[in-house]
Coordinates of C-alpha atoms and ligand atoms in Angstrom, one line a residue:
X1 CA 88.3 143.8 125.3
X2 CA 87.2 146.5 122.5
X3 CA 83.6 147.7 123.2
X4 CA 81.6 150.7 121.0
X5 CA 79.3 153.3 123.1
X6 CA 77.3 154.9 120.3
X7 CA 75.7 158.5 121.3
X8 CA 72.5 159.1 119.0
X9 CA 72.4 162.9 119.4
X10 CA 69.9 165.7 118.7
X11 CA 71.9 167.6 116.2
X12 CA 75.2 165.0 116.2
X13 CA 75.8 161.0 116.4
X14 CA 79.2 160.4 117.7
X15 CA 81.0 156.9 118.9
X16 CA 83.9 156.1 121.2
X17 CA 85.6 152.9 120.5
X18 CA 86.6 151.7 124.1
X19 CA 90.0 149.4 124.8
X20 CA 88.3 148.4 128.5
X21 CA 91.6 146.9 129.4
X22 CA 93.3 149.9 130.0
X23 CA 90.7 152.0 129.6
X24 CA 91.7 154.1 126.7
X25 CA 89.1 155.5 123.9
X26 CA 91.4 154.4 120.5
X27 CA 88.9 155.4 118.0
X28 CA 86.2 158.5 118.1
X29 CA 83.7 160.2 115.1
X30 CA 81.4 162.7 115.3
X31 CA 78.9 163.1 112.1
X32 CA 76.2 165.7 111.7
X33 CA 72.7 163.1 113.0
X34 CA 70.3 164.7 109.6
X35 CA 67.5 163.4 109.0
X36 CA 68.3 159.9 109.2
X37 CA 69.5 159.4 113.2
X38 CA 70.0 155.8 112.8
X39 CA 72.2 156.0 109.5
X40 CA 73.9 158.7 111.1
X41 CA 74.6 156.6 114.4
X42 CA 76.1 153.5 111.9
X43 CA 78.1 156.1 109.9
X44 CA 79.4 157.6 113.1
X45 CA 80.2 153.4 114.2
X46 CA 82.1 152.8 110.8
X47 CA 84.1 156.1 111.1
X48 CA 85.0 155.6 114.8
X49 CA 86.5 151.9 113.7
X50 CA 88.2 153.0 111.3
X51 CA 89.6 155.9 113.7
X52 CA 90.9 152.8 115.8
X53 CA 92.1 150.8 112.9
X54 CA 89.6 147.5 114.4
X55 CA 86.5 145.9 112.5
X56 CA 83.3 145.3 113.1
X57 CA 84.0 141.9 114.3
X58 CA 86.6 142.7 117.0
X59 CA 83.6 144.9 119.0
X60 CA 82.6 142.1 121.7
X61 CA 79.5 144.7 122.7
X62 CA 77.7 148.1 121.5
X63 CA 76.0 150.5 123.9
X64 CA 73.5 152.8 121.9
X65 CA 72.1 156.1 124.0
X66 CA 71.3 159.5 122.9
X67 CA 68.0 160.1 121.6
X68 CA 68.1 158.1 118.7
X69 CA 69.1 155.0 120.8
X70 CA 66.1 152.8 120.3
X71 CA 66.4 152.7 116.4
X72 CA 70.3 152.2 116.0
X73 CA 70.3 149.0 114.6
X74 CA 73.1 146.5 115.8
X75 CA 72.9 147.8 119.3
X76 CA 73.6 145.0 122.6
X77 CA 72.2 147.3 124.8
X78 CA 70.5 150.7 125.4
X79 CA 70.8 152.9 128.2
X80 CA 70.2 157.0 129.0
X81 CA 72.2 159.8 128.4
X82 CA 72.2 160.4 132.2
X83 CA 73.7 156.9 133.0
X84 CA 76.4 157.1 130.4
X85 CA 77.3 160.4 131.1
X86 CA 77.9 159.7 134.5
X87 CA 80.1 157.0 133.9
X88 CA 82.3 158.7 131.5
X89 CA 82.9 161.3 133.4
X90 CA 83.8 158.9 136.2
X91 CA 86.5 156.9 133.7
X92 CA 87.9 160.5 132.7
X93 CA 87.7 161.7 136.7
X94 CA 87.0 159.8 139.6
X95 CA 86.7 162.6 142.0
X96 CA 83.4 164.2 139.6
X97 CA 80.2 164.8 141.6
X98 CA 78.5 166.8 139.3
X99 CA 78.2 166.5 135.5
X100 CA 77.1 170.0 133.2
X101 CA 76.1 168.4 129.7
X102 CA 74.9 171.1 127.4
X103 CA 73.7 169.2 124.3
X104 CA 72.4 170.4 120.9
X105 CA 68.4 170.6 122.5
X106 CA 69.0 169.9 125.7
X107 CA 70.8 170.5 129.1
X108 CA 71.5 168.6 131.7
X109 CA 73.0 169.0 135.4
X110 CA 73.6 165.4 136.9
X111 CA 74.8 164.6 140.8
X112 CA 76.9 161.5 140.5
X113 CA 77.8 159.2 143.3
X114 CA 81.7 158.1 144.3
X115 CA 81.1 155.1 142.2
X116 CA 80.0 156.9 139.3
X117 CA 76.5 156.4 139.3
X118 CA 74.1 158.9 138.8
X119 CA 72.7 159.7 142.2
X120 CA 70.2 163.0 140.7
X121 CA 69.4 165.2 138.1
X122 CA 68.4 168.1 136.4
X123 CA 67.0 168.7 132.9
X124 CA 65.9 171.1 130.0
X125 CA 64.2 169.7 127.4
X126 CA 61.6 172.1 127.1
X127 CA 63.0 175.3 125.5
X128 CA 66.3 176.0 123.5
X129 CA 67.7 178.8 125.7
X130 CA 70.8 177.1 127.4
X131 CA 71.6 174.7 124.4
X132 CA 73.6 174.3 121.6
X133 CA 70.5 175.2 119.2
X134 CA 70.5 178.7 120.5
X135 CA 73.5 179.3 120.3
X136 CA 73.4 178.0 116.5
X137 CA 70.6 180.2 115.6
X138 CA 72.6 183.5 117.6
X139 CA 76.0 182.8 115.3
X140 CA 74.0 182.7 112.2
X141 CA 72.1 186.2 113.0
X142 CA 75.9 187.3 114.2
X143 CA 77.0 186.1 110.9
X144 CA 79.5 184.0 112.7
X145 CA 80.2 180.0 112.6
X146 CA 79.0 178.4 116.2
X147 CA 82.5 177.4 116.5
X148 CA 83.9 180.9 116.7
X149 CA 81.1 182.5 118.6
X150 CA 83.6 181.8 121.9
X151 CA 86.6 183.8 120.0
X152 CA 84.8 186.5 119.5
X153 CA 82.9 186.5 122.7
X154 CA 86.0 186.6 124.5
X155 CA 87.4 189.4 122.7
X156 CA 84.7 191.7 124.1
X157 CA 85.7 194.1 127.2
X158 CA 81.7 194.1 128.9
X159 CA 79.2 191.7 127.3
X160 CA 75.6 193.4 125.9
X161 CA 72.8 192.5 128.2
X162 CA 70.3 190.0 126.6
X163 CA 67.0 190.2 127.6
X164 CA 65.6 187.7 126.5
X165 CA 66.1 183.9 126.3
X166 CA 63.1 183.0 123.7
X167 CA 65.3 181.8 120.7
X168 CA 62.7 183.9 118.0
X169 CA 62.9 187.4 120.3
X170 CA 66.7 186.7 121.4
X171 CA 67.5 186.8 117.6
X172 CA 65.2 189.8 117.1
X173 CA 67.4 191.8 120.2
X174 CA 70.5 190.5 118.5
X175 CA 69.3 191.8 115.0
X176 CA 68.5 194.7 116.9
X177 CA 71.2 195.4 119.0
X178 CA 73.7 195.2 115.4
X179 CA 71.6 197.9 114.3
X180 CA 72.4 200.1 116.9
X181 CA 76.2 199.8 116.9
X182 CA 76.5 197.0 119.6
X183 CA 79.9 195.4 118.9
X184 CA 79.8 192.0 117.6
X185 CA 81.8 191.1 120.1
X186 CA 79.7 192.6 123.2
X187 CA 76.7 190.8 121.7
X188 CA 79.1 187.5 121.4
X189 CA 79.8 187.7 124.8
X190 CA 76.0 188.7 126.2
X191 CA 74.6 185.7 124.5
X192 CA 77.4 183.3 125.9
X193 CA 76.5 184.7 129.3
X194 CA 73.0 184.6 128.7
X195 CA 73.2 180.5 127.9
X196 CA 75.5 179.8 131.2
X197 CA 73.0 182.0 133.2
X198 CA 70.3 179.3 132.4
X199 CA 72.4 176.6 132.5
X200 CA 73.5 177.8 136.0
X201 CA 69.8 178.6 137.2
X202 CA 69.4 174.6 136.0
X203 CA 72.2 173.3 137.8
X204 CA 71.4 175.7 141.1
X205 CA 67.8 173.6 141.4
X206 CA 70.2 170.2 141.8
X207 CA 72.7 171.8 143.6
X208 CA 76.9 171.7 142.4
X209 CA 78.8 169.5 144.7
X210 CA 82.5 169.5 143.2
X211 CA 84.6 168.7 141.1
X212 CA 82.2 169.6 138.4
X213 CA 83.3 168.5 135.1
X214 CA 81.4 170.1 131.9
X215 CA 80.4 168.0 129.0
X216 CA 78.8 168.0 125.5
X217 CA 79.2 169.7 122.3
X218 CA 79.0 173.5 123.8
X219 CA 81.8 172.9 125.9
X220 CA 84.1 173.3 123.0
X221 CA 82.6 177.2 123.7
X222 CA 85.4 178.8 126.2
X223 CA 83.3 181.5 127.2
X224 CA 80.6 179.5 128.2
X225 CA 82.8 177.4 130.5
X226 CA 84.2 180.7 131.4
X227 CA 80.7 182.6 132.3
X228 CA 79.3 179.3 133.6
X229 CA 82.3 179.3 136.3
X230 CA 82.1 182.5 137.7
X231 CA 78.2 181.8 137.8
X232 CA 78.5 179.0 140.0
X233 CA 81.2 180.0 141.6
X234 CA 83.1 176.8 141.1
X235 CA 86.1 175.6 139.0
X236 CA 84.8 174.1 136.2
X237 CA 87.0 170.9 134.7
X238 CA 86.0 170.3 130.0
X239 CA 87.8 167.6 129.5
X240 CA 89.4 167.0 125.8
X241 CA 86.6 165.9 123.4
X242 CA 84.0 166.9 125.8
X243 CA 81.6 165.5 122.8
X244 CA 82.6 162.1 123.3
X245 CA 81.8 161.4 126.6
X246 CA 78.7 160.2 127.1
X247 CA 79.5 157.8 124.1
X248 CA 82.5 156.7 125.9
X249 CA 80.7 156.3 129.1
X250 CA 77.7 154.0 126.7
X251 CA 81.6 152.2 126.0
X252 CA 82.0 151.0 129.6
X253 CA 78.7 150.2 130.4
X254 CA 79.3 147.7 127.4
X255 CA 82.3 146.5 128.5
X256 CA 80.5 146.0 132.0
X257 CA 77.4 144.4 130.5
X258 CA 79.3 142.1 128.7
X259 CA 82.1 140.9 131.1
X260 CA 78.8 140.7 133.9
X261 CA 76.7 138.6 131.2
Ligands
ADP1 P1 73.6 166.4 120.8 O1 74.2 165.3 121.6 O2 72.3 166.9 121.4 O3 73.5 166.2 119.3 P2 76.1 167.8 121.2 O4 76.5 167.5 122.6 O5 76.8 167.0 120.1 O6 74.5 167.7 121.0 O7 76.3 169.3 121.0 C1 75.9 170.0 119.8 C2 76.1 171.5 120.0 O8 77.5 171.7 120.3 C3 75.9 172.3 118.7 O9 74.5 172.7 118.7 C4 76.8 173.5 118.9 O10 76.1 174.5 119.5 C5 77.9 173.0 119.8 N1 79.2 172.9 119.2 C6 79.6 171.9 118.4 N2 80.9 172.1 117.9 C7 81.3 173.2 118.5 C8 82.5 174.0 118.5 N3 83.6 173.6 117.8 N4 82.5 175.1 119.2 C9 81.5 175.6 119.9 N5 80.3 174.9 120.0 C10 80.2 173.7 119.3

């Protein structure tokens, strides 16, 4: 059976096109969610099928979350981030207990059960330090694309100490810290630091039970997963496409809805 889990995220919609069978994701997109979250989260659909070279017609369900989930149109079911992350990580590794998902404006820390429930969790919803947005705002003051802050950061030999984790004074102290010489580099690396430190202080309040796996769209940033590690002490496991899988998780809860229905 072919099933779609559609992720309606903050900043990106992306979609995971789910052969249940053998559990295999055969079709993935990721488009930038604008302005319009539920155009985005269609687009994102279309793309993904076309990934998997299927139509429309061959998906027997559709699992919307994210936080655009109620307005995607087309949708069987919708279900939380949390659920769906937890259950992707548990297709991708049974053995997970504890799931890192650091989103565009938000972060999560989530305890999941041996069946791949989620048994607890953790969130930050409430300020950007420790999210993808941060980090977005930090690159641009750098003068660097988000996607090579993690180069550069881990070309640095001692990361700059960021004081603070406000995203208006942290880009002031960045500004400020270029003026003074700081390599980019150093201030790379302190900001990286700076975002696993908070997303290490989240995910100490839940407690890290391995094997921890880390998810969403700033785990494609090394040093993060790096910084985040030796913060919590803990191997940390980013799976390929760590992006996709709380859409691939909203997959299998489709593909469980609709074999259960
Ligand atoms: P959401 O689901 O909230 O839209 P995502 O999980 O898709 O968020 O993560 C989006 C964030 O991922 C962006 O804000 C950005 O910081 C980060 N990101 C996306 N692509 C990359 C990349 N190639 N390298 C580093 N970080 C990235």
């Amino acid at each position: 059976m072919l099933t779609a889990g559609v992720d309606v995220g903050s900043l990106a919609a992306k979609a995971a096109i789910l052969d249940s069978e053998v559990a295999v994701v055969v079709g993935g997109a990721c488009v930038p969610t604008g302005s319009d979250p539920a155009a985005s989260g269609s687009r994102a659909l279309q793309e993904a099928l076309a990934e998997a070279d299927v139509s429309g017609e061959e998906i027997a369900a559709v699992v919307a979350t994210g936080y655009g989930r109620e307005i995607l149109p087309g949708a069987h079911w919708r279900v939380t981030e949390i659920s769906c992350a937890a259950r992707g990580a548990h297709l991708l590794d049974p053995q997970v207990r504890t799931v890192i998902d650091i989103g565009g404006q938000d972060s999560k820390a989530i305890r999941v059960d041996a069946d791949g429930f989620p048994a607890d969790f953790a969130l930050n919803d409430r300020c950007a330090a420790g999210t993808g947005r941060f980090l977005e705002v930090m690159s641009e003051a750098l003068g660097v694309g988000v996607d090579e802050l993690d180069d550069l950061a881990l070309e640095a030999e001692r990361p700059a100490i960021i004081t603070r984790t406000c995203t208006v004074f942290a880009e002031s102290e960045v500004v400020g810290l270029t003026a003074r010489g700081v390599a980019p580099a150093e201030i790379a690396a302190g900001l990286c630091r700076a975002t696993a430190a908070r997303v290490a202080q989240l995910a100490g309040t839940l407690g890290v039970e391995p094997r921890v796996m880390l998810i969403g769209g700033v785990a494609l940033n090394r040093a993060i997963g790096r910084y985040l590690s030796e913060a919590l002490s803990v191997e940390l496991a980013v799976p390929d496409g760590p992006q996709f899988v709380v859409a691939t998780g909203a997959a299998l809860i489709a593909a469980e809805r609709q074999l259960a229905s």
